[in-house]
Short mmCIF file of C-alpha atoms in Angstrom, two decimals:
data_model
loop_
_atom_site.label_atom_id
_atom_site.label_comp_id
_atom_site.label_asym_id
_atom_site.label_seq_id
_atom_site.Cartn_x
_atom_site.Cartn_y
_atom_site.Cartn_z
CA MET A 1 73.37 -36.01 -31.93
CA LYS A 2 72.86 -38.07 -29.03
CA ARG A 3 72.67 -35.23 -26.48
CA LEU A 4 70.14 -33.71 -28.64
CA MET A 5 67.85 -36.89 -28.82
CA ALA A 6 68.21 -37.28 -24.81
CA GLY A 7 67.41 -33.61 -24.35
CA VAL A 8 63.89 -34.39 -26.42
CA CYS A 9 63.35 -37.51 -24.67
CA CYS A 10 63.69 -35.62 -21.65
CA LEU A 11 61.67 -32.74 -22.60
CA LEU A 12 58.82 -35.08 -23.57
CA VAL A 13 59.24 -37.22 -20.46
CA PHE A 14 58.83 -34.08 -18.53
CA ALA A 15 55.89 -32.65 -20.43
CA ALA A 16 54.06 -36.08 -20.09
CA GLY A 17 54.61 -35.68 -16.28
CA SER A 18 53.76 -32.30 -15.78
CA ALA A 19 50.47 -32.88 -17.84
CA CYS A 20 49.62 -35.99 -15.37
CA ALA A 21 50.61 -33.82 -12.57
CA ASP A 22 48.14 -30.81 -13.93
CA GLU A 23 45.24 -33.58 -14.18
CA LEU A 24 45.99 -34.90 -10.66
CA LYS A 25 45.65 -31.21 -9.31
CA ASP A 26 42.75 -30.65 -11.28
CA ALA A 27 40.99 -33.46 -10.13
CA SER A 28 42.23 -32.95 -6.50
CA ASP A 29 40.84 -29.46 -6.69
CA ARG A 30 37.53 -30.67 -7.72
CA LEU A 31 36.78 -33.24 -5.14
CA GLN A 32 35.67 -30.75 -2.41
CA PRO A 33 33.28 -28.90 -4.29
CA LEU A 34 31.76 -32.43 -5.69
CA THR A 35 31.71 -33.65 -2.02
CA GLU A 36 29.64 -30.36 -1.06
CA ARG A 37 27.13 -31.04 -3.87
CA ILE A 38 26.79 -34.69 -2.58
CA THR A 39 26.17 -33.35 1.05
CA LYS A 40 23.84 -30.73 -0.42
CA ILE A 41 21.76 -33.01 -2.57
CA GLY A 42 21.74 -35.66 0.03
CA ALA A 43 20.52 -32.87 2.65
CA GLY A 44 17.50 -31.97 0.22
CA LYS A 45 13.93 -32.98 0.43
CA SER A 46 14.35 -35.12 -2.34
CA ALA A 47 17.27 -36.98 -1.25
CA ASP A 48 15.49 -40.22 -0.65
CA TYR A 49 14.06 -40.14 -4.56
CA LEU A 50 17.72 -39.70 -5.31
CA LYS A 51 19.28 -42.30 -3.00
CA SER A 52 20.37 -44.85 -5.99
CA GLN A 53 22.15 -41.59 -7.95
CA LEU A 54 23.81 -40.40 -4.78
CA ALA A 55 25.08 -43.88 -4.02
CA ALA A 56 26.61 -43.95 -7.83
CA ALA A 57 27.94 -40.79 -7.90
CA GLN A 58 29.55 -41.66 -3.89
CA GLU A 59 31.09 -44.72 -5.70
CA THR A 60 32.11 -42.88 -8.70
CA LEU A 61 34.19 -40.39 -6.38
CA GLY A 62 35.76 -43.36 -4.60
CA ALA A 63 37.09 -44.44 -7.79
CA VAL A 64 38.17 -40.53 -7.88
CA LYS A 65 40.03 -41.07 -4.74
CA ALA A 66 41.57 -44.21 -5.93
CA ALA A 67 42.59 -42.87 -9.12
CA ILE A 68 44.44 -39.77 -7.14
CA ALA A 69 45.89 -42.12 -5.00
CA ALA A 70 47.10 -44.38 -8.22
CA LYS A 71 48.44 -41.02 -9.61
CA ASN A 72 46.48 -42.01 -12.60
CA GLY A 73 45.92 -38.24 -13.72
CA PRO A 74 43.69 -38.89 -16.89
CA VAL A 75 41.36 -42.05 -15.16
CA ALA A 76 41.02 -39.48 -12.00
CA LEU A 77 39.67 -36.62 -14.48
CA GLN A 78 37.50 -38.86 -16.47
CA LYS A 79 35.90 -40.19 -13.06
CA THR A 80 35.60 -36.38 -11.96
CA GLU A 81 33.69 -35.56 -14.87
CA LEU A 82 31.45 -38.87 -14.24
CA VAL A 83 30.47 -37.73 -10.67
CA ASP A 84 29.70 -34.24 -12.06
CA LEU A 85 27.63 -35.36 -14.56
CA GLN A 86 26.03 -37.94 -12.17
CA LEU A 87 25.33 -34.92 -9.90
CA THR A 88 24.00 -32.80 -12.42
CA ILE A 89 21.15 -35.73 -13.36
CA ALA A 90 20.78 -35.97 -9.74
CA GLU A 91 19.98 -32.25 -9.45
CA ALA A 92 17.70 -32.21 -12.65
CA LYS A 93 15.85 -35.13 -11.25
CA ALA A 94 15.17 -33.04 -8.48
CA ALA A 95 14.24 -30.30 -10.15
CA GLU A 96 11.99 -32.33 -11.97
CA MET A 97 10.44 -33.89 -8.90
CA GLU A 98 9.91 -30.50 -7.38
CA ALA A 99 8.17 -29.00 -10.85
CA ASP A 100 6.30 -32.09 -10.53
CA GLU A 101 4.95 -31.56 -6.71
CA GLN A 102 4.51 -27.51 -8.10
CA LEU A 103 2.42 -28.89 -10.76
CA VAL A 104 0.35 -31.44 -9.04
CA LEU A 105 -0.48 -28.18 -6.32
CA ARG A 106 -1.12 -26.07 -9.30
CA ARG A 107 -3.90 -28.91 -10.79
CA ALA A 108 -5.34 -29.20 -7.53
CA GLU A 109 -5.74 -25.45 -7.13
CA LEU A 110 -7.60 -25.13 -10.56
CA LYS A 111 -9.76 -28.12 -10.17
CA LYS A 112 -10.92 -26.52 -6.79
CA PHE A 113 -11.40 -23.23 -8.73
CA GLU A 114 -13.35 -24.98 -11.26
CA ALA A 115 -15.58 -26.94 -8.66
CA GLN A 116 -16.33 -23.45 -7.24
CA PHE A 117 -16.86 -22.00 -10.57
CA ASP A 118 -19.49 -24.69 -11.57
CA GLN A 119 -21.41 -24.21 -8.06
CA LEU A 120 -21.32 -21.19 -8.65
CA LEU A 121 -22.96 -21.34 -12.28
CA GLN A 122 -25.43 -23.99 -11.22
CA THR A 123 -26.88 -21.76 -8.38
CA GLY A 124 -26.99 -19.44 -10.90
CA GLY A 125 -25.45 -16.66 -8.81
CA LYS A 126 -28.68 -16.78 -6.22
CA MET B 1 62.55 -67.84 -51.54
CA PRO B 2 59.93 -70.10 -51.11
CA ARG B 3 60.54 -70.51 -47.66
CA ILE B 4 60.42 -66.81 -47.06
CA TYR B 5 56.72 -66.74 -48.63
CA LEU B 6 55.73 -69.75 -46.29
CA PHE B 7 57.42 -68.15 -43.39
CA VAL B 8 55.39 -64.85 -43.97
CA LEU B 9 52.22 -66.48 -44.86
CA ALA B 10 52.68 -68.53 -41.25
CA PHE B 11 53.57 -65.14 -39.66
CA VAL B 12 50.33 -63.39 -41.05
CA SER B 13 48.08 -66.52 -40.32
CA VAL B 14 49.55 -66.60 -36.78
CA ILE B 15 48.89 -62.46 -36.26
CA SER B 16 45.28 -62.79 -37.91
CA CYS B 17 43.94 -65.95 -35.64
CA GLY B 18 45.18 -64.11 -32.70
CA SER B 19 43.90 -61.12 -33.53
CA LEU B 20 40.34 -62.65 -34.68
CA SER B 21 40.48 -64.82 -31.17
CA PHE B 22 41.40 -61.48 -29.40
CA ALA B 23 38.55 -59.20 -30.81
CA ALA B 24 36.61 -62.37 -30.11
CA ASP B 25 37.22 -61.64 -26.59
CA LYS B 26 36.75 -57.82 -26.52
CA ILE B 27 33.62 -55.52 -26.33
CA ASP B 28 32.61 -54.66 -30.01
CA TYR B 29 33.25 -50.93 -29.43
CA PRO B 30 31.84 -50.08 -33.06
CA ALA B 31 28.68 -51.78 -32.64
CA LYS B 32 28.31 -49.69 -29.23
CA ILE B 33 29.11 -46.45 -30.89
CA ALA B 34 26.95 -47.26 -33.42
CA ALA B 35 24.35 -48.01 -30.96
CA ALA B 36 24.75 -45.18 -29.00
CA ARG B 37 24.38 -42.95 -31.88
CA ALA B 38 21.35 -44.44 -32.74
CA GLY B 39 20.05 -43.47 -29.21
CA ILE B 40 21.02 -40.09 -29.43
CA GLU B 41 18.92 -39.62 -32.63
CA GLU B 42 16.00 -41.46 -31.24
CA LEU B 43 15.96 -39.52 -28.42
CA ALA B 44 16.84 -35.90 -30.17
CA VAL B 45 13.80 -36.82 -32.76
CA LYS B 46 11.22 -37.66 -29.60
CA VAL B 47 12.67 -34.86 -27.26
CA GLY B 48 10.84 -31.91 -28.50
CA ASN B 49 12.09 -28.41 -28.61
CA TYR B 50 13.12 -27.80 -24.99
CA PRO B 51 16.68 -25.81 -25.45
CA GLN B 52 18.07 -27.34 -22.08
CA ALA B 53 17.24 -31.02 -23.40
CA LEU B 54 18.56 -29.96 -26.87
CA ALA B 55 21.77 -28.83 -24.92
CA GLU B 56 22.22 -32.04 -23.36
CA ILE B 57 21.48 -33.75 -26.95
CA GLU B 58 24.48 -31.98 -28.06
CA LYS B 59 26.81 -32.81 -25.16
CA ALA B 60 25.83 -36.47 -25.96
CA ARG B 61 26.88 -36.09 -29.21
CA VAL B 62 30.15 -34.66 -28.42
CA SER B 63 31.00 -37.35 -26.22
CA LEU B 64 30.07 -39.60 -28.86
CA LYS B 65 32.59 -37.70 -31.06
CA LYS B 66 35.09 -38.30 -28.59
CA ALA B 67 34.32 -42.04 -28.42
CA GLU B 68 34.83 -42.08 -32.09
CA GLN B 69 38.04 -40.28 -32.06
CA SER B 70 39.28 -42.51 -29.32
CA TYR B 71 38.57 -45.47 -31.25
CA ASP B 72 40.32 -43.75 -34.42
CA LYS B 73 43.25 -43.37 -32.87
CA GLY B 74 43.63 -46.48 -30.18
CA ARG B 75 43.14 -48.89 -33.23
CA GLN B 76 46.96 -50.51 -33.41
CA TRP B 77 48.45 -51.07 -36.63
CA MET B 78 45.88 -52.63 -39.40
CA GLY B 79 43.32 -53.35 -36.48
CA LEU B 80 45.71 -56.66 -35.50
CA GLY B 81 45.92 -56.60 -31.73
CA GLY B 82 42.59 -54.84 -30.68
CA LEU B 83 42.40 -51.58 -28.96
CA LYS B 84 45.06 -49.70 -26.57
CA PRO B 85 43.75 -50.20 -23.27
CA GLU B 86 44.02 -46.12 -22.36
CA ALA B 87 41.37 -45.96 -25.62
CA GLU B 88 39.30 -48.41 -24.45
CA GLN B 89 39.41 -46.62 -21.19
CA GLU B 90 38.33 -43.53 -23.16
CA ILE B 91 36.02 -44.89 -25.28
CA ALA B 92 34.17 -46.51 -22.39
CA HIS B 93 34.41 -43.54 -20.63
CA ASN B 94 32.83 -41.10 -23.45
CA LEU B 95 30.02 -44.13 -24.12
CA GLN B 96 29.22 -43.98 -20.49
CA MET B 97 28.95 -40.39 -20.51
CA VAL B 98 26.98 -40.55 -23.36
CA ASP B 99 24.23 -42.75 -21.67
CA LEU B 100 24.31 -40.14 -18.69
CA ALA B 101 24.01 -37.42 -21.03
CA LEU B 102 20.81 -39.28 -22.54
CA VAL B 103 19.53 -39.83 -19.21
CA LEU B 104 19.91 -36.28 -18.22
CA THR B 105 18.10 -34.98 -21.48
CA GLY B 106 15.13 -37.32 -20.60
CA SER B 107 15.14 -35.12 -17.32
CA ARG B 108 15.49 -31.67 -19.08
CA ALA B 109 12.73 -32.86 -21.42
CA ALA B 110 10.53 -33.71 -18.51
CA LYS B 111 11.40 -30.41 -17.02
CA GLY B 112 10.38 -28.43 -20.04
CA ARG B 113 7.18 -30.45 -20.33
CA ASN B 114 6.41 -29.71 -16.55
CA GLU B 115 6.91 -25.85 -17.09
CA GLU B 116 4.71 -26.06 -20.30
CA ASP B 117 1.94 -27.59 -18.53
CA ALA B 118 2.71 -25.62 -15.45
CA ALA B 119 2.28 -22.37 -17.46
CA ALA B 120 -1.16 -23.82 -19.30
CA VAL B 121 -2.53 -24.36 -15.81
CA ASP B 122 -1.52 -20.98 -14.78
CA LYS B 123 -3.03 -19.55 -17.58
CA GLN B 124 -6.28 -21.45 -17.13
CA LEU B 125 -6.25 -20.76 -13.32
CA THR B 126 -5.98 -17.24 -14.11
CA LEU B 127 -9.05 -17.58 -16.55
CA VAL B 128 -10.85 -19.17 -13.83
CA LYS B 129 -9.96 -17.25 -11.15
CA ASP B 130 -11.02 -14.14 -13.08
CA ARG B 131 -14.50 -16.34 -13.72
CA VAL B 132 -15.04 -16.97 -10.02
CA LYS B 133 -14.13 -13.56 -9.07
CA LEU B 134 -16.91 -12.09 -11.76
CA LEU B 135 -19.46 -14.79 -10.56
CA GLU B 136 -19.38 -13.75 -6.81
CA GLU B 137 -19.28 -10.02 -7.93
CA ARG B 138 -22.68 -10.66 -9.51
CA LYS B 139 -23.99 -13.17 -6.92
CA GLN B 140 -22.88 -10.03 -4.63
CA SER B 141 -24.74 -7.73 -6.67
CA GLY B 142 -27.96 -10.46 -6.99
CA ASP B 143 -28.06 -10.46 -3.10
CA LYS B 144 -28.19 -6.86 -2.52
CA LEU B 145 -30.53 -6.11 -5.51
CA ARG B 146 -32.71 -8.92 -3.40
CA GLN B 147 -32.66 -7.09 -0.46
CA GLU B 148 -33.64 -3.94 -1.88
CA LEU B 149 -36.41 -5.81 -3.73
CA GLN B 150 -37.65 -7.15 -0.35
CA LYS B 151 -37.50 -3.57 0.88
CA CYS B 152 -38.96 -2.62 -2.08
CA GLU B 153 -41.87 -4.98 -1.07
CA THR B 154 -42.44 -4.26 2.20
CA SER B 155 -42.61 -0.34 1.67
CA SER B 156 -45.37 -1.61 -1.09
CA LYS B 157 -47.32 -3.38 1.11
CA GLU B 158 -47.28 -0.96 3.81
CA LEU B 159 -48.00 1.93 1.08
CA THR B 160 -51.04 -0.50 0.04
CA THR B 161 -52.25 -0.45 3.73
CA LEU B 162 -52.04 3.04 4.25
CA LYS B 163 -53.93 3.68 0.97
CA ALA B 164 -56.60 1.52 2.27
CA ASP B 165 -56.51 3.15 5.45
CA GLN B 166 -56.70 6.36 3.49
CA THR B 167 -59.69 5.32 1.48
CA LYS B 168 -61.45 4.71 4.68
CA LEU B 169 -60.70 7.58 6.20
CA SER B 170 -61.33 9.61 3.28
CA ALA B 171 -64.90 7.90 3.19
CA GLN B 172 -65.37 8.71 6.93
CA LEU B 173 -64.38 12.45 6.21
CA GLU B 174 -66.84 12.52 3.66
CA GLN B 175 -69.45 11.27 5.63
CA VAL B 176 -68.84 13.68 8.76
CA THR B 177 -68.50 16.38 6.22
CA ALA B 178 -72.33 15.42 5.15
CA GLU B 179 -73.32 15.01 8.80
CA LYS B 180 -71.45 18.47 9.24
CA LYS B 181 -73.57 20.04 6.63
CA LYS B 182 -76.72 18.76 7.68
CA LEU B 183 -76.05 19.79 10.80
CA GLU B 184 -75.07 23.02 10.03
CA THR B 185 -78.39 23.57 8.08
CA GLN B 186 -80.42 22.25 11.32
CA ASN B 187 -78.36 24.76 13.09
CA ALA B 188 -79.32 27.76 10.91
CA VAL B 189 -83.21 26.64 10.58
CA LEU B 190 -83.09 26.02 14.60
CA THR B 191 -81.08 29.71 14.62
CA ASP B 192 -83.83 31.01 12.21
CA GLU B 193 -86.65 29.38 14.16
CA LYS B 194 -85.04 30.72 17.56
CA ALA B 195 -84.56 34.14 16.15
CA ALA B 196 -88.52 34.00 14.78
CA LEU B 197 -89.40 32.73 18.36
CA ALA B 198 -87.32 35.51 20.10
CA ALA B 199 -89.14 38.01 17.98
CA GLN B 200 -92.55 36.50 18.75
CA ILE B 201 -91.70 36.86 22.67
CA GLU B 202 -90.41 40.09 22.05
CA ALA B 203 -93.87 40.90 20.85
CA LEU B 204 -95.82 39.10 23.15
CA LYS B 205 -94.16 40.79 25.82
CA LYS B 206 -94.73 44.17 24.14
CA ALA B 207 -98.29 43.34 24.13
CA ALA B 208 -98.57 42.03 27.51
CA SER B 209 -96.77 45.26 28.94
CA ALA B 210 -99.38 47.77 26.89
CA PRO B 211 -103.04 46.53 28.26
CA ALA B 212 -101.21 46.70 32.06
CA ALA B 213 -100.42 50.01 31.52
CA ALA B 214 -104.00 50.97 30.37
CA VAL B 215 -105.00 49.27 33.46
CA GLN B 216 -103.02 51.90 35.43
CA THR B 217 -104.17 54.60 33.50
CA PRO B 218 -107.70 54.83 33.41
CA THR B 219 -109.04 56.92 30.73
CA PRO B 220 -110.87 60.13 31.59
CA PRO B 221 -114.88 59.68 31.68
CA ALA B 222 -115.17 63.11 29.78
CA ALA B 223 -112.99 61.70 27.35
CA LYS B 224 -115.53 58.98 27.03
#
């Protein structure tokens, strides 16, 4: 009975250790793509506008690295998830900004054509 | 027995006081969870019908659900002693995820609105461009017609001048024709006169030549 209990305990400890190791590996695997995303956003034309978001993502990425160093799998995964979302927000803000710029350009073009149209109407086709 | 009751009462009091003081130091997660839920529902109403934004709202709800589950699982026996540290960590993380998901929702909704506005502006732009094109075509066609009209006016003026010249020439022609007729008549009269004179001359010549012959061949006296 004691052996059985010891065996079960060992199994549970092994399973917990294995899960933690999986989380750490998963977090480590995601570090590189996240770093690349930060670099890519930082090199984009909206980088200045996204400075605070990028700084926050960098900080969280530091927390991921710290959690990996401390072999804290769950926290490493949580922080990875957080960086991912922070970067998604940064990308969304960049897309939003680009869409804003496009809209401003389109509106300017529309205004130009409306002015041309009004002028043509006023001259009465003369 | 009474000593046991006193002991239990003292134990429960100590635990309760400890728990209460502990709880006072701790973050009020139920309130935070309720606030996050209210935030999600408020934004869900405001956000509009943008699929990407609605998907982020769903993600925020999933994170909130995880925070609630972590809170339920992490509560220690009868709520005494507050939450387990790992549960607190999970709740804090999931609430942060909710906050960020709401920020993302706002951004997605703004992008959706931008796209709608851009589509409306594009539609208007196409319409105005078509109208401008039509007006420009009309303007070109008007310019062409004006040029044609100008040409016609020039031609008309030339025609009027030509008609006036023609009228003048016709009058001159009539005059010349009349004079010609008159001259022809005079010519005919003169021709007749000339013929008459010629006949007279001929007659005179004959008359003049007849006495001369009579002088050259005198008649015999016997014949007298």
